[in-house]
CSV table of C-alpha atoms and ligand atoms in Angstrom, one decimal:
chain,number,residue,atom,x,y,z
A,1,UNK,CA,-88.8,14.2,15.5
A,2,UNK,CA,-88.8,11.1,17.5
A,3,UNK,CA,-91.0,10.4,20.4
A,4,UNK,CA,-88.6,11.2,22.6
A,5,UNK,CA,-87.8,14.9,21.8
A,6,UNK,CA,-91.8,15.7,22.2
A,7,UNK,CA,-93.0,17.6,24.9
A,8,UNK,CA,-96.0,16.0,27.0
A,9,UNK,CA,-98.5,18.1,25.3
A,10,UNK,CA,-97.1,17.5,22.1
A,11,UNK,CA,-97.4,13.8,22.8
A,12,UNK,CA,-100.9,13.8,23.9
A,13,UNK,CA,-102.3,15.9,20.8
A,14,UNK,CA,-100.0,13.9,18.2
A,15,UNK,CA,-101.6,10.7,20.2
A,16,UNK,CA,-105.0,12.3,20.2
A,17,UNK,CA,-104.5,12.8,16.2
A,18,UNK,CA,-103.3,9.6,15.4
A,19,UNK,CA,-100.4,11.0,14.1
A,20,UNK,CA,-98.6,8.8,16.4
A,21,UNK,CA,-99.8,5.6,18.1
A,22,UNK,CA,-99.4,5.1,22.3
A,23,UNK,CA,-97.5,2.0,21.3
A,24,UNK,CA,-94.9,3.7,19.2
A,25,UNK,CA,-94.7,6.9,21.1
A,26,UNK,CA,-93.9,4.0,24.4
A,27,UNK,CA,-91.6,2.2,22.6
A,28,UNK,CA,-89.5,5.3,21.7
A,29,UNK,CA,-88.9,6.4,25.0
A,30,UNK,CA,-88.1,2.9,26.4
A,31,UNK,CA,-85.7,2.5,23.5
A,32,UNK,CA,-84.3,5.9,25.1
A,33,UNK,CA,-84.1,4.3,28.6
A,34,UNK,CA,-82.6,1.5,27.0
A,35,UNK,CA,-80.0,3.8,25.5
A,36,UNK,CA,-79.2,6.2,28.2
A,37,UNK,CA,-80.1,4.7,31.5
A,38,UNK,CA,-77.2,2.2,32.0
A,39,UNK,CA,-75.0,6.1,32.5
A,40,UNK,CA,-78.0,7.3,34.8
A,41,UNK,CA,-79.5,5.0,36.7
A,42,UNK,CA,-82.8,6.9,37.0
A,43,UNK,CA,-85.0,4.0,37.2
A,44,UNK,CA,-85.4,1.4,39.7
A,45,UNK,CA,-88.2,-0.2,37.7
A,46,UNK,CA,-88.9,-0.1,34.0
A,47,UNK,CA,-92.3,-1.9,33.5
A,48,UNK,CA,-92.0,-2.5,29.7
A,49,UNK,CA,-94.4,-5.3,29.2
A,50,UNK,CA,-96.8,-3.1,30.8
A,51,UNK,CA,-96.6,-0.4,29.4
A,52,UNK,CA,-96.9,-1.5,25.7
A,53,UNK,CA,-99.6,-3.4,27.1
A,54,UNK,CA,-101.5,-0.2,28.5
A,55,UNK,CA,-100.6,1.8,25.3
A,56,UNK,CA,-102.1,-0.7,22.7
A,57,UNK,CA,-105.2,-0.8,25.0
A,58,UNK,CA,-105.4,3.3,24.3
A,59,UNK,CA,-104.7,2.5,21.1
A,60,UNK,CA,-107.2,0.3,20.7
A,61,UNK,CA,-109.6,2.6,22.5
A,62,UNK,CA,-109.3,5.4,19.7
A,63,UNK,CA,-109.8,2.6,16.7
A,64,UNK,CA,-113.0,1.8,18.6
A,65,UNK,CA,-113.6,5.7,18.7
A,66,UNK,CA,-114.0,5.9,22.0
A,67,UNK,CA,-112.8,9.4,23.8
A,68,UNK,CA,-109.2,9.2,25.1
A,69,UNK,CA,-107.9,10.6,28.2
A,70,UNK,CA,-105.8,14.1,28.1
A,71,UNK,CA,-103.0,12.3,29.1
A,72,UNK,CA,-103.5,9.5,26.1
A,73,UNK,CA,-100.1,7.9,25.3
A,74,UNK,CA,-98.2,10.1,27.2
A,75,UNK,CA,-95.2,8.4,29.0
A,76,UNK,CA,-94.5,9.1,32.9
A,77,UNK,CA,-92.3,7.8,35.3
A,78,UNK,CA,-93.5,7.6,39.0
A,79,UNK,CA,-91.2,8.1,42.0
A,80,UNK,CA,-90.8,5.1,43.7
A,81,UNK,CA,-92.5,6.6,46.5
A,82,UNK,CA,-95.7,6.3,45.2
A,83,UNK,CA,-97.6,2.9,45.3
A,84,UNK,CA,-98.4,1.3,42.4
A,85,UNK,CA,-100.1,-2.1,42.6
A,86,UNK,CA,-98.5,-4.0,39.4
A,87,UNK,CA,-94.9,-2.6,40.5
A,88,UNK,CA,-92.6,-2.7,43.3
A,89,UNK,CA,-92.6,0.0,45.7
A,90,UNK,CA,-89.5,0.1,47.4
A,91,UNK,CA,-88.4,4.2,48.3
A,92,UNK,CA,-85.3,2.7,47.6
A,93,UNK,CA,-84.9,1.2,50.6
A,94,UNK,CA,-83.6,-2.4,51.2
A,95,UNK,CA,-86.7,-1.9,54.1
A,96,UNK,CA,-89.2,-2.4,51.0
A,97,UNK,CA,-87.2,-4.2,48.3
A,98,UNK,CA,-89.4,-6.4,46.7
A,99,UNK,CA,-92.8,-5.0,48.3
A,100,UNK,CA,-96.0,-4.8,45.7
A,101,UNK,CA,-98.7,-2.9,47.0
A,102,UNK,CA,-101.8,-3.7,46.6
A,103,UNK,CA,-103.4,-0.8,45.7
A,104,UNK,CA,-102.2,2.2,43.3
A,105,UNK,CA,-101.9,5.6,45.1
A,106,UNK,CA,-104.3,8.2,44.3
A,107,UNK,CA,-101.8,9.9,42.0
A,108,UNK,CA,-101.2,6.7,40.0
A,109,UNK,CA,-105.2,6.0,39.7
A,110,UNK,CA,-105.7,9.1,38.6
A,111,UNK,CA,-103.1,9.1,35.7
A,112,UNK,CA,-104.2,5.9,34.3
A,113,UNK,CA,-107.7,6.9,34.3
A,114,UNK,CA,-105.7,10.1,32.3
A,115,UNK,CA,-104.8,7.1,29.9
A,116,UNK,CA,-101.1,8.4,31.1
A,117,UNK,CA,-98.8,5.1,30.6
A,118,UNK,CA,-96.8,4.4,33.4
A,119,UNK,CA,-93.6,3.3,32.4
A,120,UNK,CA,-91.9,3.0,35.8
A,121,UNK,CA,-90.5,3.4,38.9
A,122,UNK,CA,-87.7,6.2,39.5
A,123,UNK,CA,-84.7,6.1,42.1
A,124,UNK,CA,-85.0,8.7,44.6
A,125,UNK,CA,-83.3,9.1,47.9
A,126,UNK,CA,-84.1,6.5,50.7
A,127,UNK,CA,-87.8,7.5,51.8
A,128,UNK,CA,-86.9,10.7,50.5
A,129,UNK,CA,-84.7,11.9,52.8
A,130,UNK,CA,-81.6,13.9,50.8
A,131,UNK,CA,-80.8,16.3,48.7
A,132,UNK,CA,-78.4,14.8,46.2
A,133,UNK,CA,-80.4,11.0,45.2
A,134,UNK,CA,-77.0,9.3,47.0
A,135,UNK,CA,-79.1,7.9,49.6
A,136,UNK,CA,-80.3,5.5,47.6
A,137,UNK,CA,-79.9,1.9,48.6
A,138,UNK,CA,-79.9,1.2,45.0
A,139,UNK,CA,-76.9,3.1,43.7
A,140,UNK,CA,-77.1,7.5,43.2
A,141,UNK,CA,-78.6,8.8,40.0
A,142,UNK,CA,-76.2,10.8,37.5
A,143,UNK,CA,-76.8,14.3,36.4
A,144,UNK,CA,-77.6,13.7,32.4
A,145,UNK,CA,-75.3,17.1,32.1
A,146,UNK,CA,-72.7,15.8,33.5
A,147,UNK,CA,-72.6,12.2,34.6
A,148,UNK,CA,-69.9,12.9,37.5
A,149,UNK,CA,-72.5,15.1,39.5
A,150,UNK,CA,-75.2,14.8,41.4
A,151,UNK,CA,-79.1,15.1,40.1
A,152,UNK,CA,-80.1,16.9,43.6
A,153,UNK,CA,-82.6,14.6,45.7
A,154,UNK,CA,-84.8,13.3,46.5
A,155,UNK,CA,-86.7,13.0,43.3
A,156,UNK,CA,-83.5,12.8,41.4
A,157,UNK,CA,-84.6,10.1,38.9
A,158,UNK,CA,-87.8,11.9,38.2
A,159,UNK,CA,-85.3,15.0,37.4
A,160,UNK,CA,-82.7,13.2,35.6
A,161,UNK,CA,-85.0,10.8,33.3
A,162,UNK,CA,-86.9,14.1,31.5
A,163,UNK,CA,-83.9,15.4,31.3
A,164,UNK,CA,-82.2,12.8,29.5
A,165,UNK,CA,-85.7,12.7,27.2
A,166,UNK,CA,-86.5,9.1,28.7
A,167,UNK,CA,-89.8,10.1,29.5
A,168,UNK,CA,-91.0,13.8,28.8
A,169,UNK,CA,-93.2,14.5,32.3
A,170,UNK,CA,-92.9,12.5,35.8
A,171,UNK,CA,-94.0,12.5,39.2
A,172,UNK,CA,-91.8,13.2,42.4
A,173,UNK,CA,-92.7,14.3,45.9
A,174,UNK,CA,-91.6,17.8,48.0
A,175,UNK,CA,-91.3,17.7,51.7
A,176,UNK,CA,-88.6,20.3,51.8
A,177,UNK,CA,-87.5,20.7,48.0
A,178,UNK,CA,-87.3,17.1,47.2
A,179,UNK,CA,-89.1,18.5,43.3
A,180,UNK,CA,-88.1,21.7,43.3
A,181,UNK,CA,-84.3,21.5,43.9
A,182,UNK,CA,-83.3,18.1,41.6
A,183,UNK,CA,-85.5,20.0,38.7
A,184,UNK,CA,-83.2,23.2,38.8
A,185,UNK,CA,-80.0,20.9,39.4
A,186,UNK,CA,-81.1,18.7,36.2
A,187,UNK,CA,-82.6,21.8,34.0
A,188,UNK,CA,-86.5,20.9,33.6
A,189,UNK,CA,-89.2,22.5,35.8
A,190,UNK,CA,-90.7,21.4,38.7
A,191,UNK,CA,-93.8,22.3,40.6
A,192,UNK,CA,-94.6,21.6,44.7
A,193,UNK,CA,-98.1,22.4,44.8
A,194,UNK,CA,-99.6,23.8,47.7
A,195,UNK,CA,-100.3,21.7,50.6
A,196,UNK,CA,-103.4,19.1,49.7
A,197,UNK,CA,-103.8,20.1,46.8
A,198,UNK,CA,-102.9,16.7,45.4
A,199,UNK,CA,-103.5,13.6,47.4
A,200,UNK,CA,-101.1,11.7,49.4
A,201,UNK,CA,-102.9,8.3,49.3
A,202,UNK,CA,-100.6,5.8,48.8
A,203,UNK,CA,-97.3,8.2,49.1
A,204,UNK,CA,-95.2,6.7,51.6
A,205,UNK,CA,-95.4,9.1,53.9
A,206,UNK,CA,-91.7,10.8,55.4
A,207,UNK,CA,-93.3,14.2,56.8
A,208,UNK,CA,-97.1,13.9,56.7
A,209,UNK,CA,-97.5,17.7,57.2
A,210,UNK,CA,-95.3,18.4,54.5
A,211,UNK,CA,-95.1,16.2,52.2
A,212,UNK,CA,-96.8,17.1,48.7
A,213,UNK,CA,-96.7,15.2,45.4
A,214,UNK,CA,-96.4,17.3,42.3
A,215,UNK,CA,-95.2,17.0,38.2
A,216,UNK,CA,-92.0,17.6,36.8
A,217,UNK,CA,-91.6,17.9,33.1
A,218,UNK,CA,-89.6,20.5,30.7
A,219,UNK,CA,-92.1,23.3,31.1
A,220,UNK,CA,-94.8,24.8,33.2
A,221,UNK,CA,-97.5,24.0,30.4
A,222,UNK,CA,-96.3,20.5,30.9
A,223,UNK,CA,-96.3,20.7,34.5
A,224,UNK,CA,-99.9,22.0,34.2
A,225,UNK,CA,-101.1,19.4,32.2
A,226,UNK,CA,-100.2,16.9,34.6
A,227,UNK,CA,-101.6,18.9,37.7
A,228,UNK,CA,-104.7,18.9,35.9
A,229,UNK,CA,-105.0,15.4,35.8
A,230,UNK,CA,-103.4,14.4,39.5
A,231,UNK,CA,-105.1,17.3,41.4
A,232,UNK,CA,-108.1,16.9,43.4
A,233,UNK,CA,-109.9,16.5,46.4
A,234,UNK,CA,-109.6,12.4,47.7
A,235,UNK,CA,-112.2,11.5,50.5
A,236,UNK,CA,-109.6,8.8,51.7
A,237,UNK,CA,-106.9,11.5,52.1
A,238,UNK,CA,-108.4,14.0,55.1
A,239,UNK,CA,-105.9,16.4,54.2
A,240,UNK,CA,-106.3,17.1,50.6
A,241,UNK,CA,-108.0,19.8,49.7
A,242,UNK,CA,-111.7,20.4,48.5
A,243,UNK,CA,-111.1,23.7,46.0
A,244,UNK,CA,-112.0,22.8,43.1
A,245,UNK,CA,-109.3,22.1,40.1
A,246,UNK,CA,-108.9,25.0,37.8
A,247,UNK,CA,-108.2,24.4,34.0
A,248,UNK,CA,-104.2,25.2,34.6
A,249,UNK,CA,-103.3,25.1,30.5
A,250,UNK,CA,-106.2,27.3,29.5
A,251,UNK,CA,-105.4,30.3,31.7
A,252,UNK,CA,-101.6,30.4,30.4
A,253,UNK,CA,-102.6,33.4,28.7
A,254,UNK,CA,-103.2,36.3,30.1
A,255,UNK,CA,-99.6,38.3,30.1
A,256,UNK,CA,-98.0,39.3,33.6
A,257,UNK,CA,-98.9,43.3,33.7
A,258,UNK,CA,-98.7,44.0,37.0
A,259,UNK,CA,-97.7,41.3,38.6
A,260,UNK,CA,-95.9,41.8,41.9
A,261,UNK,CA,-92.9,39.9,42.3
A,262,UNK,CA,-91.0,40.2,45.6
A,263,UNK,CA,-87.2,39.9,45.7
A,264,UNK,CA,-85.6,38.9,49.2
A,265,UNK,CA,-82.2,40.5,49.5
A,266,UNK,CA,-81.0,37.8,52.1
A,267,UNK,CA,-81.6,35.1,49.2
A,268,UNK,CA,-78.3,36.9,47.7
A,269,UNK,CA,-76.1,36.6,50.9
A,270,UNK,CA,-73.0,34.6,51.5
A,271,UNK,CA,-73.1,31.3,49.8
A,272,UNK,CA,-74.9,32.0,46.8
A,273,UNK,CA,-72.8,30.9,43.8
A,274,UNK,CA,-71.8,33.7,41.5
A,275,UNK,CA,-73.0,32.7,38.3
A,276,UNK,CA,-76.6,31.3,39.8
A,277,UNK,CA,-76.6,34.9,41.3
A,278,UNK,CA,-76.2,36.7,38.1
A,279,UNK,CA,-78.9,34.3,36.3
A,280,UNK,CA,-81.4,34.4,38.6
A,281,UNK,CA,-81.1,38.5,38.6
A,282,UNK,CA,-81.2,38.1,34.8
A,283,UNK,CA,-84.6,36.5,35.3
A,284,UNK,CA,-85.8,39.2,37.5
A,285,UNK,CA,-85.2,41.3,34.8
A,286,UNK,CA,-86.8,39.2,32.1
A,287,UNK,CA,-89.9,38.6,33.8
A,288,UNK,CA,-89.6,42.5,34.3
A,289,UNK,CA,-90.0,43.2,30.9
A,290,UNK,CA,-92.6,40.5,30.6
A,291,UNK,CA,-94.4,43.2,32.7
A,292,UNK,CA,-94.0,41.9,36.5
A,293,UNK,CA,-92.9,44.8,38.8
A,294,UNK,CA,-90.3,43.6,41.3
A,295,UNK,CA,-89.9,44.8,44.9
A,296,UNK,CA,-88.2,44.1,48.1
A,297,UNK,CA,-89.7,42.1,50.5
A,298,UNK,CA,-88.4,40.3,53.7
A,299,UNK,CA,-89.0,36.8,55.1
A,300,UNK,CA,-87.6,37.5,58.7
A,301,UNK,CA,-87.6,34.3,60.1
A,302,UNK,CA,-86.6,32.3,56.7
A,303,UNK,CA,-83.1,31.9,58.0
A,304,UNK,CA,-84.5,29.4,60.7
A,305,UNK,CA,-85.7,27.6,58.0
A,306,UNK,CA,-83.5,24.8,57.8
A,307,UNK,CA,-83.2,24.2,61.7
A,308,UNK,CA,-87.0,24.1,61.9
A,309,UNK,CA,-87.4,21.6,58.9
A,310,UNK,CA,-84.7,19.5,60.6
A,311,UNK,CA,-87.0,19.0,63.8
A,312,UNK,CA,-90.2,18.7,62.3
A,313,UNK,CA,-89.2,16.9,59.5
A,314,UNK,CA,-87.1,14.1,61.7
A,315,UNK,CA,-89.9,13.9,64.4
A,316,UNK,CA,-92.6,13.5,61.3
A,317,UNK,CA,-90.6,10.9,60.0
A,318,UNK,CA,-89.5,9.0,63.4
A,319,UNK,CA,-93.2,8.4,64.2
A,320,UNK,CA,-94.1,7.5,60.7
A,321,UNK,CA,-91.2,4.7,60.0
A,322,UNK,CA,-92.0,3.1,63.0
A,323,UNK,CA,-94.2,1.1,61.0
A,324,UNK,CA,-90.9,-1.0,59.6
A,325,UNK,CA,-90.4,-3.3,62.1
A,326,UNK,CA,-90.3,-6.6,60.4
A,327,UNK,CA,-94.2,-7.1,61.3
A,328,UNK,CA,-96.2,-4.8,60.7
A,329,UNK,CA,-94.2,-3.8,57.4
A,330,UNK,CA,-91.2,-4.4,55.8
A,331,UNK,CA,-87.9,-6.5,55.5
A,332,UNK,CA,-87.6,-8.8,58.9
A,333,UNK,CA,-84.0,-10.1,59.9
A,334,UNK,CA,-83.0,-14.2,59.2
A,335,UNK,CA,-80.8,-13.4,62.0
A,336,UNK,CA,-82.1,-16.7,64.6
A,337,UNK,CA,-83.2,-13.8,67.3
A,338,UNK,CA,-82.5,-15.8,71.1
A,339,UNK,CA,-82.8,-12.0,72.6
A,340,UNK,CA,-79.1,-12.6,74.0
A,341,UNK,CA,-77.2,-9.2,75.0
A,342,UNK,CA,-81.3,-7.8,74.2
A,343,UNK,CA,-84.4,-7.3,76.3
A,344,UNK,CA,-86.4,-10.0,74.7
A,345,UNK,CA,-86.3,-11.8,71.5
A,346,UNK,CA,-88.7,-9.8,69.8
A,347,UNK,CA,-86.9,-6.8,70.7
A,348,UNK,CA,-83.6,-8.1,69.1
A,349,UNK,CA,-85.8,-8.8,66.1
A,350,UNK,CA,-87.1,-5.4,65.8
A,351,UNK,CA,-83.6,-4.1,66.3
A,352,UNK,CA,-81.6,-6.5,63.8
A,353,UNK,CA,-84.9,-6.0,60.8
A,354,UNK,CA,-84.1,-2.1,61.1
A,355,UNK,CA,-80.7,-2.1,61.6
A,356,UNK,CA,-80.6,-3.9,58.5
A,357,UNK,CA,-83.3,-2.4,56.6
A,358,UNK,CA,-82.9,1.6,57.1
A,359,UNK,CA,-79.5,3.2,55.4
A,360,UNK,CA,-77.4,5.6,57.4
A,361,UNK,CA,-79.3,8.7,56.7
A,362,UNK,CA,-82.6,7.2,57.3
A,363,UNK,CA,-81.5,5.8,61.0
A,364,UNK,CA,-80.3,9.2,61.7
A,365,UNK,CA,-83.5,10.9,61.2
A,366,UNK,CA,-85.1,8.4,63.3
A,367,UNK,CA,-82.6,9.4,66.3
A,368,UNK,CA,-83.0,13.2,66.1
A,369,UNK,CA,-87.0,12.9,65.6
A,370,UNK,CA,-87.1,10.7,68.7
A,371,UNK,CA,-84.5,12.6,70.5
A,372,UNK,CA,-86.9,16.0,69.7
A,373,UNK,CA,-90.2,14.2,70.9
A,374,UNK,CA,-88.8,13.0,73.7
A,375,UNK,CA,-90.2,13.7,77.1
A,376,UNK,CA,-88.1,16.3,78.4
A,377,UNK,CA,-87.0,17.4,75.2
A,378,UNK,CA,-90.3,18.0,73.4
A,379,UNK,CA,-90.7,21.7,74.6
A,380,UNK,CA,-87.2,22.6,73.8
A,381,UNK,CA,-87.1,21.5,70.6
A,382,UNK,CA,-90.2,19.6,68.9
A,383,UNK,CA,-93.0,22.2,70.6
A,384,UNK,CA,-90.5,25.5,69.6
A,385,UNK,CA,-90.1,24.1,66.1
A,386,UNK,CA,-93.9,24.4,65.6
A,387,UNK,CA,-93.9,27.6,67.0
A,388,UNK,CA,-91.1,29.0,64.5
A,389,UNK,CA,-93.1,27.4,61.9
A,390,UNK,CA,-96.0,29.4,62.5
A,391,UNK,CA,-93.6,32.8,62.1
A,392,UNK,CA,-92.3,31.6,59.1
A,393,UNK,CA,-96.0,31.0,58.0
A,394,UNK,CA,-97.1,34.2,59.0
A,395,UNK,CA,-93.9,35.9,57.1
A,396,UNK,CA,-95.9,34.3,54.0
A,397,UNK,CA,-98.5,35.6,54.7
A,398,UNK,CA,-97.5,39.2,55.1
A,399,UNK,CA,-95.0,38.9,52.2
A,400,UNK,CA,-98.2,38.4,49.9
A,401,UNK,CA,-100.1,40.6,51.3
A,402,UNK,CA,-97.8,43.3,49.4
A,403,UNK,CA,-96.6,40.8,46.3
A,404,UNK,CA,-98.2,38.1,44.5
A,405,UNK,CA,-94.9,35.9,44.0
A,406,UNK,CA,-91.7,35.5,45.7
A,407,UNK,CA,-88.8,34.8,42.9
A,408,UNK,CA,-85.1,33.4,43.4
A,409,UNK,CA,-82.9,31.1,43.6
A,410,UNK,CA,-83.5,27.4,43.8
A,411,UNK,CA,-80.1,26.1,44.9
A,412,UNK,CA,-77.1,28.2,46.0
A,413,UNK,CA,-75.0,26.1,43.6
A,414,UNK,CA,-75.2,24.3,40.5
A,415,UNK,CA,-75.2,20.3,40.5
A,416,UNK,CA,-72.0,19.6,42.6
A,417,UNK,CA,-69.7,16.2,42.2
A,418,UNK,CA,-71.2,13.0,43.2
A,419,UNK,CA,-69.4,12.2,46.8
A,420,UNK,CA,-68.6,15.9,47.3
A,421,UNK,CA,-71.3,16.5,50.3
A,422,UNK,CA,-71.9,12.5,51.5
A,423,UNK,CA,-69.8,12.5,54.6
A,424,UNK,CA,-71.3,15.9,55.7
A,425,UNK,CA,-74.5,15.8,56.6
A,426,UNK,CA,-74.9,19.4,57.7
A,427,UNK,CA,-73.4,20.5,54.3
A,428,UNK,CA,-76.4,18.5,52.6
A,429,UNK,CA,-78.9,19.9,54.8
A,430,UNK,CA,-78.0,23.6,54.1
A,431,UNK,CA,-78.8,22.4,50.4
A,432,UNK,CA,-82.5,23.0,51.5
A,433,UNK,CA,-82.1,26.6,52.2
A,434,UNK,CA,-83.8,28.1,49.7
A,435,UNK,CA,-86.8,25.7,49.2
A,436,UNK,CA,-88.3,24.4,53.1
A,437,UNK,CA,-89.9,27.2,53.5
A,438,UNK,CA,-92.7,26.9,50.9
A,439,UNK,CA,-93.5,23.2,52.8
A,440,UNK,CA,-93.1,24.7,56.2
A,441,UNK,CA,-95.8,27.5,54.8
A,442,UNK,CA,-97.6,25.2,52.8
A,443,UNK,CA,-97.9,27.2,50.1
A,444,UNK,CA,-96.6,26.0,46.1
A,445,UNK,CA,-93.3,27.0,44.3
A,446,UNK,CA,-92.0,25.9,40.9
A,447,UNK,CA,-88.5,25.8,39.7
A,448,UNK,CA,-87.4,26.6,36.1
A,449,UNK,CA,-84.5,26.4,34.3
A,450,UNK,CA,-82.8,30.4,33.9
A,451,UNK,CA,-79.4,29.8,32.3
A,452,UNK,CA,-76.2,28.0,32.4
A,453,UNK,CA,-73.2,28.3,34.2
A,454,UNK,CA,-69.8,28.6,31.5
A,455,UNK,CA,-69.3,24.6,32.6
A,456,UNK,CA,-72.9,24.0,30.9
A,457,UNK,CA,-74.9,23.4,34.1
A,458,UNK,CA,-78.2,24.2,34.1
A,459,UNK,CA,-79.0,27.1,36.9
A,460,UNK,CA,-83.1,27.4,38.6
A,461,UNK,CA,-85.2,30.0,39.4
A,462,UNK,CA,-87.6,29.8,41.9
A,463,UNK,CA,-91.3,31.6,41.8
A,464,UNK,CA,-93.3,30.7,45.1
A,465,UNK,CA,-96.9,32.0,45.1
A,466,UNK,CA,-99.9,31.7,48.3
A,467,UNK,CA,-101.8,28.5,48.9
A,468,UNK,CA,-103.3,27.7,45.6
A,469,UNK,CA,-102.2,30.1,43.3
A,470,UNK,CA,-100.6,27.4,41.1
A,471,UNK,CA,-102.8,28.9,38.1
A,472,UNK,CA,-100.4,32.3,38.7
A,473,UNK,CA,-97.4,30.3,39.4
A,474,UNK,CA,-97.5,28.6,35.9
A,475,UNK,CA,-98.6,31.3,33.8
A,476,UNK,CA,-95.8,33.6,35.2
A,477,UNK,CA,-93.3,30.7,34.6
A,478,UNK,CA,-94.8,29.8,31.4
A,479,UNK,CA,-94.9,33.1,30.4
A,480,UNK,CA,-91.0,33.8,31.0
A,481,UNK,CA,-90.5,30.1,29.2
A,482,UNK,CA,-92.3,31.5,25.7
A,483,UNK,CA,-89.8,34.5,26.3
A,484,UNK,CA,-86.2,32.7,26.9
A,485,UNK,CA,-85.4,29.1,25.5
A,486,UNK,CA,-83.4,27.5,28.5
A,487,UNK,CA,-86.1,25.1,29.3
A,488,UNK,CA,-85.6,23.5,25.4
A,489,UNK,CA,-81.7,23.0,25.9
A,490,UNK,CA,-81.0,19.8,26.5
A,491,UNK,CA,-77.8,17.3,27.2
A,492,UNK,CA,-76.5,15.4,24.7
A,493,UNK,CA,-77.6,11.9,25.6
A,494,UNK,CA,-81.3,13.7,24.8
A,495,UNK,CA,-80.4,14.8,21.7
A,496,UNK,CA,-78.8,11.3,20.6
B,501,LIG,N1,-83.5,17.7,51.1
B,501,LIG,C1,-84.7,17.6,52.0
B,501,LIG,C2,-84.6,16.3,53.1
B,501,LIG,O1,-83.2,15.9,53.2
B,501,LIG,C3,-85.6,17.4,51.7
B,501,LIG,C4,-86.2,16.3,51.1
B,501,LIG,C5,-87.7,16.0,50.5
B,501,LIG,O2,-88.5,17.3,50.2
B,501,LIG,N2,-88.1,14.5,50.4
B,501,LIG,O3,-85.1,16.1,53.8
């Protein structure tokens, strides 16, 4: 078996047992990147030399009889929204082109401490705003199952590199679905942990009350393996949770008997593709056959999720992105600024720097957010959105009194053609229908493959759980994956 064919768990075990060296494993994946990424564009930066050096250091450690970390030799790709001290961090924006942070994000530091090999930085929608990965300043990412189609977004690069066998696992971030939706469209497994489960320190902020880092891999078990490393309290992120980190991978054995899974009738309404609906229903049946019970539940305010999210997320973004003014952070215009036609030369410099640095979707969000937060509109939009957010959260709390998990589709359609929705922001926003409420409520959710269309495109199933229910969410997804083999199917380019 080539290194690129193995799961993260298999690779970690093989490296620990000395069956394969970390350097060999890293070279195997670099070769796969070399062979496939020209047609995918999943990576913005491949750190080949640094990765090999890191792998050799792990091999030397093993040779010296020192103990290895739990991810020893496992190549991991990191979304370019996370700071890396030895690699560029651009958030797929011209605004941050060439930026090299002086420190590692907490997640990256934990991965390195666990002896994972950081192989490079993945493409994404600019500043994580998007649902197709077409908003990157460095070009869209192609879906490994059909390169004329989108990967979903915003963690499209992180999803595609796992689907195409370029890495066994990757790190994404999810503010309104950006781990789960691309995982669904690319046929991999992606977990959005509970808000605060993973430190956000070093994650370039989009909407701070919603942003959460999480693992993407080929299976729920591999997501658990990564989560064990990256979760945990960080004294430098005041919103990170102090709760102990369970040994997720050791909690997968218990059967699903008696686990109650909720099904929301509204999820199956207008707009849901027929093949997706059928595959999702079959997944419910499989979970039921595995011992779970299925119950009809309601999330009455979920229909306001997209509207609420598109007020709160842009409001927070407009504030977070104010720092990119060409002085504090980010691209500075080279145009001579004399202030003609502007209030002052300084205002002209800010304006030109931001106009040149940001792409159209980021500008749209900054304008939306600035408007929603402005005096006179604040009460009608931002404050109202916060009130609805409370109701959405309450729906989840009520639902989790009756059921342990909530199942359903992750995306209304399979992967769509590149370019199909780029001129229609509203159509793009509606893609987030099934995912944004999880973030608004601060709970956790996983997406995993549950079938394929007749045309060979993967279909995703979503399971949401209460705050800190990652052990159950992972266990249910893992149980499903023990009984089915959708997650084992690979696109042709991954199998050579
Ligand atoms: N598609 C959503 C958006 O465009 C979600 C993005 C995300 O989760 N980062 O905002």
